[in-house]
PDB file of C-alpha atoms in Angstrom:
ATOM      1  CA  MET I   1     175.161 -31.396  94.631  1.00  0.00           C
ATOM      2  CA  ASN I   2     176.203 -34.622  93.108  1.00  0.00           C
ATOM      3  CA  ARG I   3     179.458 -35.259  91.149  1.00  0.00           C
ATOM      4  CA  ARG I   4     177.702 -35.068  87.731  1.00  0.00           C
ATOM      5  CA  LYS I   5     176.145 -31.855  88.523  1.00  0.00           C
ATOM      6  CA  LEU I   6     179.301 -30.304  89.886  1.00  0.00           C
ATOM      7  CA  ILE I   7     181.212 -31.212  86.638  1.00  0.00           C
ATOM      8  CA  SER I   8     178.531 -29.921  84.562  1.00  0.00           C
ATOM      9  CA  GLY I   9     178.474 -26.598  86.466  1.00  0.00           C
ATOM     10  CA  LEU I  10     182.249 -26.255  86.220  1.00  0.00           C
ATOM     11  CA  ALA I  11     182.086 -26.910  82.478  1.00  0.00           C
ATOM     12  CA  SER I  12     179.462 -24.263  81.982  1.00  0.00           C
ATOM     13  CA  LEU I  13     181.419 -21.810  83.963  1.00  0.00           C
ATOM     14  CA  GLY I  14     184.667 -22.644  81.998  1.00  0.00           C
ATOM     15  CA  GLY I  15     182.741 -22.240  78.772  1.00  0.00           C
ATOM     16  CA  ALA I  16     181.358 -18.864  79.836  1.00  0.00           C
ATOM     17  CA  PHE I  17     184.920 -17.571  80.542  1.00  0.00           C
ATOM     18  CA  GLY I  18     186.209 -19.233  77.405  1.00  0.00           C
ATOM     19  CA  ALA I  19     183.556 -17.312  75.388  1.00  0.00           C
ATOM     20  CA  ALA I  20     184.638 -14.096  76.940  1.00  0.00           C
ATOM     21  CA  ARG I  21     188.291 -14.750  76.150  1.00  0.00           C
ATOM     22  CA  ARG I  22     187.409 -15.655  72.502  1.00  0.00           C
ATOM     23  CA  GLY I  23     185.512 -12.283  72.400  1.00  0.00           C
ATOM     24  CA  TYR I  24     188.500 -10.459  73.671  1.00  0.00           C
ATOM     25  CA  ALA I  25     190.135  -8.426  70.868  1.00  0.00           C
ATOM     26  CA  PRO I  26     191.392  -5.023  71.986  1.00  0.00           C
ATOM     27  CA  LYS I  27     192.930  -2.606  69.509  1.00  0.00           C
ATOM     28  CA  MET I  28     196.258  -0.900  70.421  1.00  0.00           C
ATOM     29  CA  GLY I  29     196.879   2.861  69.949  1.00  0.00           C
ATOM     30  CA  VAL I  30     199.002   5.691  71.104  1.00  0.00           C
ATOM     31  CA  GLN I  31     198.334   9.203  72.354  1.00  0.00           C
ATOM     32  CA  ALA I  32     200.456  12.051  71.129  1.00  0.00           C
ATOM     33  CA  TYR I  33     200.141  13.942  74.483  1.00  0.00           C
ATOM     34  CA  VAL I  34     203.794  13.328  75.649  1.00  0.00           C
ATOM     35  CA  TRP I  35     205.020  14.755  72.269  1.00  0.00           C
ATOM     36  CA  GLN I  36     203.153  17.926  73.064  1.00  0.00           C
ATOM     37  CA  GLN I  37     205.020  18.286  76.371  1.00  0.00           C
ATOM     38  CA  SER I  38     208.229  17.611  74.492  1.00  0.00           C
ATOM     39  CA  LEU I  39     207.557  20.339  71.966  1.00  0.00           C
ATOM     40  CA  GLY I  40     206.550  22.667  74.764  1.00  0.00           C
ATOM     41  CA  ARG I  41     209.859  22.080  76.525  1.00  0.00           C
ATOM     42  CA  ASP I  42     211.695  22.819  73.404  1.00  0.00           C
ATOM     43  CA  LYS I  43     209.621  25.885  72.705  1.00  0.00           C
ATOM     44  CA  ARG I  44     208.399  24.565  69.455  1.00  0.00           C
ATOM     45  CA  THR I  45     204.765  24.826  68.163  1.00  0.00           C
ATOM     46  CA  ILE I  46     202.682  21.826  67.228  1.00  0.00           C
ATOM     47  CA  ALA I  47     202.683  23.148  63.672  1.00  0.00           C
ATOM     48  CA  ASP I  48     206.671  23.172  63.759  1.00  0.00           C
ATOM     49  CA  GLY I  49     206.696  19.673  65.266  1.00  0.00           C
ATOM     50  CA  VAL I  50     203.823  17.722  63.764  1.00  0.00           C
ATOM     51  CA  ALA I  51     205.909  15.912  61.242  1.00  0.00           C
ATOM     52  CA  ASP I  52     208.355  14.737  63.834  1.00  0.00           C
ATOM     53  CA  VAL I  53     205.429  13.572  66.073  1.00  0.00           C
ATOM     54  CA  VAL I  54     203.806  11.451  63.339  1.00  0.00           C
ATOM     55  CA  SER I  55     207.200  10.007  62.335  1.00  0.00           C
ATOM     56  CA  SER I  56     208.013   8.988  65.877  1.00  0.00           C
ATOM     57  CA  LEU I  57     204.601   7.464  66.449  1.00  0.00           C
ATOM     58  CA  ALA I  58     205.061   5.391  63.254  1.00  0.00           C
ATOM     59  CA  GLU I  59     208.687   4.358  63.998  1.00  0.00           C
ATOM     60  CA  ALA I  60     207.616   3.161  67.497  1.00  0.00           C
ATOM     61  CA  GLY I  61     205.432   0.662  65.657  1.00  0.00           C
ATOM     62  CA  TYR I  62     201.966   1.879  66.224  1.00  0.00           C
ATOM     63  CA  LYS I  63     199.230   1.603  63.477  1.00  0.00           C
ATOM     64  CA  ALA I  64     196.668   3.766  65.147  1.00  0.00           C
ATOM     65  CA  VAL I  65     196.773   7.020  67.088  1.00  0.00           C
ATOM     66  CA  GLU I  66     194.648   9.193  69.301  1.00  0.00           C
ATOM     67  CA  MET I  67     195.387  12.934  69.115  1.00  0.00           C
ATOM     68  CA  THR I  68     194.143  16.030  70.835  1.00  0.00           C
ATOM     69  CA  SER I  69     192.267  18.814  68.932  1.00  0.00           C
ATOM     70  CA  SER I  70     195.397  20.983  68.924  1.00  0.00           C
ATOM     71  CA  PHE I  71     196.673  18.873  66.021  1.00  0.00           C
ATOM     72  CA  PHE I  72     193.465  19.532  64.082  1.00  0.00           C
ATOM     73  CA  THR I  73     192.821  23.315  64.112  1.00  0.00           C
ATOM     74  CA  PRO I  74     191.271  24.534  60.826  1.00  0.00           C
ATOM     75  CA  GLU I  75     194.738  25.624  59.709  1.00  0.00           C
ATOM     76  CA  LEU I  76     196.645  22.506  60.735  1.00  0.00           C
ATOM     77  CA  ALA I  77     194.141  19.619  60.218  1.00  0.00           C
ATOM     78  CA  PRO I  78     194.839  19.007  56.503  1.00  0.00           C
ATOM     79  CA  ARG I  79     198.503  18.811  57.005  1.00  0.00           C
ATOM     80  CA  THR I  80     198.126  16.453  60.039  1.00  0.00           C
ATOM     81  CA  LEU I  81     195.794  14.244  58.135  1.00  0.00           C
ATOM     82  CA  ASP I  82     198.164  14.065  55.199  1.00  0.00           C
ATOM     83  CA  LEU I  83     201.112  13.227  57.392  1.00  0.00           C
ATOM     84  CA  LEU I  84     199.260  10.386  59.114  1.00  0.00           C
ATOM     85  CA  ALA I  85     198.191   8.961  55.824  1.00  0.00           C
ATOM     86  CA  ALA I  86     201.588   9.171  54.326  1.00  0.00           C
ATOM     87  CA  ARG I  87     203.061   7.021  57.360  1.00  0.00           C
ATOM     88  CA  GLY I  88     200.034   4.555  57.236  1.00  0.00           C
ATOM     89  CA  LEU I  89     198.757   5.586  60.723  1.00  0.00           C
ATOM     90  CA  LYS I  90     194.913   5.492  61.397  1.00  0.00           C
ATOM     91  CA  LEU I  91     193.501   8.390  63.365  1.00  0.00           C
ATOM     92  CA  ALA I  92     191.248   6.326  65.515  1.00  0.00           C
ATOM     93  CA  ILE I  93     190.143   8.826  68.235  1.00  0.00           C
ATOM     94  CA  VAL I  94     190.157  12.607  68.537  1.00  0.00           C
ATOM     95  CA  TYR I  95     190.355  14.173  72.009  1.00  0.00           C
ATOM     96  CA  ASN I  96     188.573  17.461  72.982  1.00  0.00           C
ATOM     97  CA  GLY I  97     187.249  19.212  76.006  1.00  0.00           C
ATOM     98  CA  GLY I  98     185.614  22.345  77.208  1.00  0.00           C
ATOM     99  CA  ASP I  99     183.178  23.892  79.656  1.00  0.00           C
ATOM    100  CA  MET I 100     179.908  21.890  79.944  1.00  0.00           C
ATOM    101  CA  HIS I 101     178.695  23.107  83.361  1.00  0.00           C
ATOM    102  CA  THR I 102     177.059  26.313  82.002  1.00  0.00           C
ATOM    103  CA  ALA I 103     174.520  26.621  79.218  1.00  0.00           C
ATOM    104  CA  ASP I 104     176.677  29.052  77.183  1.00  0.00           C
ATOM    105  CA  GLY I 105     179.903  27.018  77.768  1.00  0.00           C
ATOM    106  CA  ALA I 106     178.206  23.851  76.686  1.00  0.00           C
ATOM    107  CA  ALA I 107     176.810  25.425  73.567  1.00  0.00           C
ATOM    108  CA  ARG I 108     180.170  26.582  72.572  1.00  0.00           C
ATOM    109  CA  THR I 109     182.041  23.232  73.405  1.00  0.00           C
ATOM    110  CA  THR I 110     179.350  21.203  71.671  1.00  0.00           C
ATOM    111  CA  ASP I 111     179.704  23.329  68.470  1.00  0.00           C
ATOM    112  CA  ASP I 112     183.549  23.137  68.756  1.00  0.00           C
ATOM    113  CA  THR I 113     183.455  19.349  69.111  1.00  0.00           C
ATOM    114  CA  LEU I 114     181.085  18.825  66.149  1.00  0.00           C
ATOM    115  CA  ALA I 115     183.307  21.123  64.049  1.00  0.00           C
ATOM    116  CA  LEU I 116     186.391  19.159  65.094  1.00  0.00           C
ATOM    117  CA  VAL I 117     184.707  15.923  64.050  1.00  0.00           C
ATOM    118  CA  GLU I 118     183.788  17.377  60.598  1.00  0.00           C
ATOM    119  CA  ARG I 119     187.466  18.422  60.076  1.00  0.00           C
ATOM    120  CA  VAL I 120     188.607  14.849  60.625  1.00  0.00           C
ATOM    121  CA  ARG I 121     185.598  12.706  59.297  1.00  0.00           C
ATOM    122  CA  ALA I 122     187.533  11.881  56.130  1.00  0.00           C
ATOM    123  CA  ALA I 123     189.928   9.782  58.357  1.00  0.00           C
ATOM    124  CA  ARG I 124     187.002   7.724  59.455  1.00  0.00           C
ATOM    125  CA  ILE I 125     187.549   8.015  63.099  1.00  0.00           C
ATOM    126  CA  GLU I 126     186.156   5.560  65.540  1.00  0.00           C
ATOM    127  CA  GLY I 127     185.271   7.701  68.565  1.00  0.00           C
ATOM    128  CA  VAL I 128     185.638  11.083  70.390  1.00  0.00           C
ATOM    129  CA  SER I 129     187.373  11.069  73.848  1.00  0.00           C
ATOM    130  CA  PHE I 130     185.927  14.069  75.783  1.00  0.00           C
ATOM    131  CA  ASN I 131     186.693  15.809  79.084  1.00  0.00           C
ATOM    132  CA  PRO I 132     184.310  18.432  80.505  1.00  0.00           C
ATOM    133  CA  ASN I 133     186.625  21.169  81.887  1.00  0.00           C
ATOM    134  CA  PRO I 134     186.858  21.890  85.561  1.00  0.00           C
ATOM    135  CA  LYS I 135     185.846  25.180  86.903  1.00  0.00           C
ATOM    136  CA  LYS I 136     188.471  27.864  87.343  1.00  0.00           C
ATOM    137  CA  GLY I 137     190.550  27.209  90.482  1.00  0.00           C
ATOM    138  CA  ARG I 138     188.918  23.713  90.493  1.00  0.00           C
ATOM    139  CA  GLU I 139     185.980  25.058  92.509  1.00  0.00           C
ATOM    140  CA  ARG I 140     183.341  22.491  93.385  1.00  0.00           C
ATOM    141  CA  LYS I 141     180.603  22.387  90.746  1.00  0.00           C
ATOM    142  CA  THR I 142     177.057  22.905  92.243  1.00  0.00           C
ATOM    143  CA  ASP I 143     174.489  20.213  91.850  1.00  0.00           C
ATOM    144  CA  ALA I 144     172.712  22.405  89.245  1.00  0.00           C
ATOM    145  CA  GLU I 145     175.969  22.879  87.314  1.00  0.00           C
ATOM    146  CA  LEU I 146     176.349  19.025  87.316  1.00  0.00           C
ATOM    147  CA  GLU I 147     172.934  18.750  85.962  1.00  0.00           C
ATOM    148  CA  THR I 148     173.753  21.076  83.175  1.00  0.00           C
ATOM    149  CA  GLN I 149     176.821  19.298  82.409  1.00  0.00           C
ATOM    150  CA  THR I 150     175.289  15.870  82.420  1.00  0.00           C
ATOM    151  CA  ARG I 151     172.482  16.935  80.230  1.00  0.00           C
ATOM    152  CA  ALA I 152     174.648  18.733  77.748  1.00  0.00           C
ATOM    153  CA  THR I 153     177.157  15.868  77.565  1.00  0.00           C
ATOM    154  CA  GLY I 154     174.216  13.441  76.929  1.00  0.00           C
ATOM    155  CA  GLU I 155     172.900  15.571  74.041  1.00  0.00           C
ATOM    156  CA  LEU I 156     176.414  15.737  72.498  1.00  0.00           C
ATOM    157  CA  GLY I 157     176.469  11.997  72.824  1.00  0.00           C
ATOM    158  CA  LYS I 158     173.162  11.677  70.968  1.00  0.00           C
ATOM    159  CA  ARG I 159     174.325  13.904  68.154  1.00  0.00           C
ATOM    160  CA  LEU I 160     177.488  11.895  67.762  1.00  0.00           C
ATOM    161  CA  HIS I 161     175.559   8.589  67.958  1.00  0.00           C
ATOM    162  CA  ARG I 162     173.606   9.737  64.920  1.00  0.00           C
ATOM    163  CA  MET I 163     176.866  10.041  63.175  1.00  0.00           C
ATOM    164  CA  LYS I 164     177.677   6.536  64.369  1.00  0.00           C
ATOM    165  CA  LEU I 165     180.519   7.799  66.678  1.00  0.00           C
ATOM    166  CA  PRO I 166     180.791   6.978  70.395  1.00  0.00           C
ATOM    167  CA  LEU I 167     181.419   9.836  72.879  1.00  0.00           C
ATOM    168  CA  LEU I 168     183.860   8.493  75.480  1.00  0.00           C
ATOM    169  CA  VAL I 169     184.009  10.498  78.608  1.00  0.00           C
ATOM    170  CA  HIS I 170     187.577  10.944  79.892  1.00  0.00           C
ATOM    171  CA  GLU I 171     188.533  12.045  83.506  1.00  0.00           C
ATOM    172  CA  HIS I 172     191.306  13.832  85.398  1.00  0.00           C
ATOM    173  CA  ALA I 173     191.556  14.220  89.092  1.00  0.00           C
ATOM    174  CA  PRO I 174     188.931  17.067  89.600  1.00  0.00           C
ATOM    175  CA  GLU I 175     186.158  14.794  88.226  1.00  0.00           C
ATOM    176  CA  LEU I 176     187.160  12.089  90.568  1.00  0.00           C
ATOM    177  CA  ALA I 177     187.144  14.242  93.785  1.00  0.00           C
ATOM    178  CA  GLU I 178     184.669  13.352  96.560  1.00  0.00           C
ATOM    179  CA  ASN I 179     184.620   9.744  95.637  1.00  0.00           C
ATOM    180  CA  ALA I 180     184.249  10.404  91.890  1.00  0.00           C
ATOM    181  CA  ARG I 181     181.284  12.709  92.453  1.00  0.00           C
ATOM    182  CA  GLU I 182     181.211  14.283  88.905  1.00  0.00           C
ATOM    183  CA  TRP I 183     182.215  11.126  87.068  1.00  0.00           C
ATOM    184  CA  ARG I 184     179.558   9.055  88.780  1.00  0.00           C
ATOM    185  CA  HIS I 185     176.900  11.805  88.394  1.00  0.00           C
ATOM    186  CA  LEU I 186     177.673  11.944  84.545  1.00  0.00           C
ATOM    187  CA  LEU I 187     177.374   8.180  84.130  1.00  0.00           C
ATOM    188  CA  ARG I 188     174.219   7.833  86.198  1.00  0.00           C
ATOM    189  CA  GLY I 189     172.625  10.662  84.180  1.00  0.00           C
ATOM    190  CA  THR I 190     173.422   9.577  80.605  1.00  0.00           C
ATOM    191  CA  ASP I 191     172.319   6.792  78.319  1.00  0.00           C
ATOM    192  CA  PRO I 192     174.906   4.138  77.928  1.00  0.00           C
ATOM    193  CA  LYS I 193     174.001   3.890  74.162  1.00  0.00           C
ATOM    194  CA  HIS I 194     175.105   7.578  73.769  1.00  0.00           C
ATOM    195  CA  VAL I 195     177.882   8.136  76.307  1.00  0.00           C
ATOM    196  CA  GLY I 196     180.694   5.663  76.896  1.00  0.00           C
ATOM    197  CA  VAL I 197     183.828   5.950  78.951  1.00  0.00           C
ATOM    198  CA  CYS I 198     187.444   6.713  78.139  1.00  0.00           C
ATOM    199  CA  LEU I 199     189.001   5.566  81.428  1.00  0.00           C
ATOM    200  CA  ASP I 200     192.491   7.066  82.273  1.00  0.00           C
ATOM    201  CA  VAL I 201     193.480   4.387  84.717  1.00  0.00           C
ATOM    202  CA  HIS I 202     196.417   6.328  86.409  1.00  0.00           C
ATOM    203  CA  TRP I 203     194.341   9.397  87.036  1.00  0.00           C
ATOM    204  CA  VAL I 204     191.999   7.106  89.170  1.00  0.00           C
ATOM    205  CA  LEU I 205     195.041   6.250  91.218  1.00  0.00           C
ATOM    206  CA  ARG I 206     196.200   9.871  91.423  1.00  0.00           C
ATOM    207  CA  ALA I 207     192.882  10.883  92.683  1.00  0.00           C
ATOM    208  CA  GLY I 208     193.127   8.375  95.628  1.00  0.00           C
ATOM    209  CA  LEU I 209     190.725   5.856  94.309  1.00  0.00           C
ATOM    210  CA  ASP I 210     191.104   2.117  93.512  1.00  0.00           C
ATOM    211  CA  PRO I 211     191.398   1.790  89.801  1.00  0.00           C
ATOM    212  CA  MET I 212     189.745  -1.635  89.681  1.00  0.00           C
ATOM    213  CA  THR I 213     186.581  -0.051  91.322  1.00  0.00           C
ATOM    214  CA  LEU I 214     186.028   2.347  88.521  1.00  0.00           C
ATOM    215  CA  VAL I 215     187.221  -0.245  85.926  1.00  0.00           C
ATOM    216  CA  GLU I 216     184.491  -2.706  87.068  1.00  0.00           C
ATOM    217  CA  GLU I 217     181.928   0.090  87.532  1.00  0.00           C
ATOM    218  CA  ALA I 218     182.308   1.430  84.028  1.00  0.00           C
ATOM    219  CA  GLY I 219     182.201  -2.093  82.686  1.00  0.00           C
ATOM    220  CA  PRO I 220     180.823  -2.469  79.144  1.00  0.00           C
ATOM    221  CA  ARG I 221     180.704   1.388  78.767  1.00  0.00           C
ATOM    222  CA  ILE I 222     184.442   1.472  78.427  1.00  0.00           C
ATOM    223  CA  GLY I 223     185.658   1.967  74.820  1.00  0.00           C
ATOM    224  CA  ASP I 224     189.097   3.468  75.415  1.00  0.00           C
ATOM    225  CA  VAL I 225     191.623   2.870  78.275  1.00  0.00           C
ATOM    226  CA  HIS I 226     194.493   5.258  78.776  1.00  0.00           C
ATOM    227  CA  LEU I 227     197.727   3.538  79.840  1.00  0.00           C
ATOM    228  CA  ARG I 228     200.487   5.257  81.973  1.00  0.00           C
ATOM    229  CA  ASN I 229     202.180   4.283  85.111  1.00  0.00           C
ATOM    230  CA  SER I 230     204.297   5.545  87.965  1.00  0.00           C
ATOM    231  CA  ARG I 231     206.654   4.569  90.711  1.00  0.00           C
ATOM    232  CA  ASN I 232     206.273   6.207  94.097  1.00  0.00           C
ATOM    233  CA  GLY I 233     203.624   8.486  92.554  1.00  0.00           C
ATOM    234  CA  VAL I 234     205.972   9.937  89.729  1.00  0.00           C
ATOM    235  CA  TRP I 235     205.093   9.075  86.146  1.00  0.00           C
ATOM    236  CA  LEU I 236     207.484   6.841  84.307  1.00  0.00           C
ATOM    237  CA  GLU I 237     209.205   7.813  81.040  1.00  0.00           C
ATOM    238  CA  GLU I 238     207.780   4.487  79.545  1.00  0.00           C
ATOM    239  CA  LEU I 239     204.867   2.200  80.322  1.00  0.00           C
ATOM    240  CA  ALA I 240     206.001  -0.581  82.641  1.00  0.00           C
ATOM    241  CA  ASP I 241     205.443  -2.195  85.936  1.00  0.00           C
ATOM    242  CA  GLY I 242     204.699   0.337  88.729  1.00  0.00           C
ATOM    243  CA  ASP I 243     202.108   1.638  91.112  1.00  0.00           C
ATOM    244  CA  VAL I 244     199.108   0.506  88.985  1.00  0.00           C
ATOM    245  CA  ASP I 245     198.788  -3.392  88.650  1.00  0.00           C
ATOM    246  CA  TYR I 246     197.728  -3.566  84.997  1.00  0.00           C
ATOM    247  CA  SER I 247     197.642  -7.254  85.143  1.00  0.00           C
ATOM    248  CA  LYS I 248     194.327  -6.818  87.100  1.00  0.00           C
ATOM    249  CA  VAL I 249     193.054  -4.419  84.627  1.00  0.00           C
ATOM    250  CA  ALA I 250     193.910  -6.822  81.817  1.00  0.00           C
ATOM    251  CA  ALA I 251     192.226  -9.856  83.496  1.00  0.00           C
ATOM    252  CA  HIS I 252     189.005  -7.932  83.885  1.00  0.00           C
ATOM    253  CA  LEU I 253     188.944  -6.767  80.342  1.00  0.00           C
ATOM    254  CA  LYS I 254     189.576 -10.420  79.164  1.00  0.00           C
ATOM    255  CA  LYS I 255     186.827 -11.480  81.345  1.00  0.00           C
ATOM    256  CA  ILE I 256     184.273  -9.024  79.754  1.00  0.00           C
ATOM    257  CA  GLY I 257     185.554  -9.725  76.329  1.00  0.00           C
ATOM    258  CA  TYR I 258     186.786  -6.107  75.782  1.00  0.00           C
ATOM    259  CA  ARG I 259     187.115  -5.025  72.139  1.00  0.00           C
ATOM    260  CA  GLY I 260     187.872  -1.347  72.403  1.00  0.00           C
ATOM    261  CA  TRP I 261     190.915   0.635  72.425  1.00  0.00           C
ATOM    262  CA  LEU I 262     194.066   0.351  74.627  1.00  0.00           C
ATOM    263  CA  VAL I 263     195.928   3.743  74.343  1.00  0.00           C
ATOM    264  CA  VAL I 264     199.478   4.211  75.534  1.00  0.00           C
ATOM    265  CA  GLU I 265     199.439   7.799  76.812  1.00  0.00           C
ATOM    266  CA  LEU I 266     202.899   8.751  78.258  1.00  0.00           C
ATOM    267  CA  ALA I 267     203.209  11.886  80.149  1.00  0.00           C
ATOM    268  CA  TRP I 268     205.949  13.580  82.194  1.00  0.00           C
ATOM    269  CA  ASP I 269     205.830  14.829  85.798  1.00  0.00           C
ATOM    270  CA  PRO I 270     208.507  17.393  86.857  1.00  0.00           C
ATOM    271  CA  GLY I 271     210.283  14.583  88.558  1.00  0.00           C
ATOM    272  CA  THR I 272     210.237  12.166  85.600  1.00  0.00           C
ATOM    273  CA  ALA I 273     213.671  10.711  84.818  1.00  0.00           C
ATOM    274  CA  ILE I 274     214.309  10.814  81.185  1.00  0.00           C
ATOM    275  CA  THR I 275     217.114   8.382  80.113  1.00  0.00           C
ATOM    276  CA  ARG I 276     216.317   7.467  76.612  1.00  0.00           C
ATOM    277  CA  GLY I 277     214.615   8.971  73.528  1.00  0.00           C
ATOM    278  CA  LEU I 278     210.800   9.448  73.247  1.00  0.00           C
ATOM    279  CA  THR I 279     210.472   7.143  70.220  1.00  0.00           C
ATOM    280  CA  GLU I 280     212.380   4.322  71.961  1.00  0.00           C
ATOM    281  CA  ASN I 281     210.088   4.866  75.170  1.00  0.00           C
ATOM    282  CA  LEU I 282     207.022   4.598  73.000  1.00  0.00           C
ATOM    283  CA  ARG I 283     208.306   1.539  71.344  1.00  0.00           C
ATOM    284  CA  ARG I 284     209.082  -0.093  74.667  1.00  0.00           C
ATOM    285  CA  SER I 285     205.689   0.954  75.925  1.00  0.00           C
ATOM    286  CA  ARG I 286     203.929  -0.677  73.084  1.00  0.00           C
ATOM    287  CA  LYS I 287     205.716  -3.970  73.600  1.00  0.00           C
ATOM    288  CA  TRP I 288     204.981  -3.958  77.321  1.00  0.00           C
ATOM    289  CA  ALA I 289     201.205  -3.328  76.650  1.00  0.00           C
ATOM    290  CA  GLU I 290     201.005  -5.922  74.074  1.00  0.00           C
ATOM    291  CA  ARG I 291     202.507  -8.526  76.380  1.00  0.00           C
ATOM    292  CA  VAL I 292     200.534  -7.608  79.503  1.00  0.00           C
ATOM    293  CA  PHE I 293     197.289  -7.232  77.690  1.00  0.00           C
ATOM    294  CA  ASP I 294     197.807 -10.066  75.361  1.00  0.00           C
ATOM    295  CA  VAL I 295     197.269  -8.025  72.157  1.00  0.00           C
ATOM    296  CA  ARG I 296     197.719  -9.919  69.002  1.00  0.00           C
ATOM    297  CA  GLY I 297     198.096  -8.694  65.486  1.00  0.00           C
TER     298      GLY I 297
END
């Protein structure tokens, strides 16, 4: 290769990466799950504490939230939506789950998820994060049960796609057992147009897998990334440097021009050291994520 061709090739490569960086525009949000843990510790119901939850998320500087279905029961949904609107918080994503590995369970979970979406549609949500439940006792699902689960999840994705909503499959440790057997089965067996990924990065690490392997494997199907970290395997009270090297995750997302959600999802282990208030931890987590992931405006 002569000098002119080498320079031309490097310029093309630089242009390709530059285009990816220009396309990179992630959106920052926060999950309210840690507040559910806090309410549980204080023996308060979600109905009792929802106003405190919404106020905390707003005071921590977030503009968008992801919340579980527990905040949007038929009785509580109108109140939660009103509180979010009053504080200028966008409900970006709702999280739901349920049995999908049996025909009856899948039918119930599908109906439940679609009813949840109807209850929050006025908020103009942008996606549904969804986790098929493990079997009781975390028994291994059979190949036939995985086929049922994958088919039912794909059908749910199609129905949400017709509503212009992405279905983003979340994972915990059970779905990542046996080298991510369930997770990979579901992704292989569904149409990327209908089923995307909500990648909970730390659960990948906790399952004994390399987070970057699944980040790269999911690729353009990722629409939501849950952010949490640990030190020596114990979840931190804030999002900060730790066992997961999030700089590598950020570099990959920049490379592919990621435009989906980055969602701070704090959670407490029994051994988590709590040294400051939850609102302050959420604020510190937002600032850390904005810096590491180069989130602007």
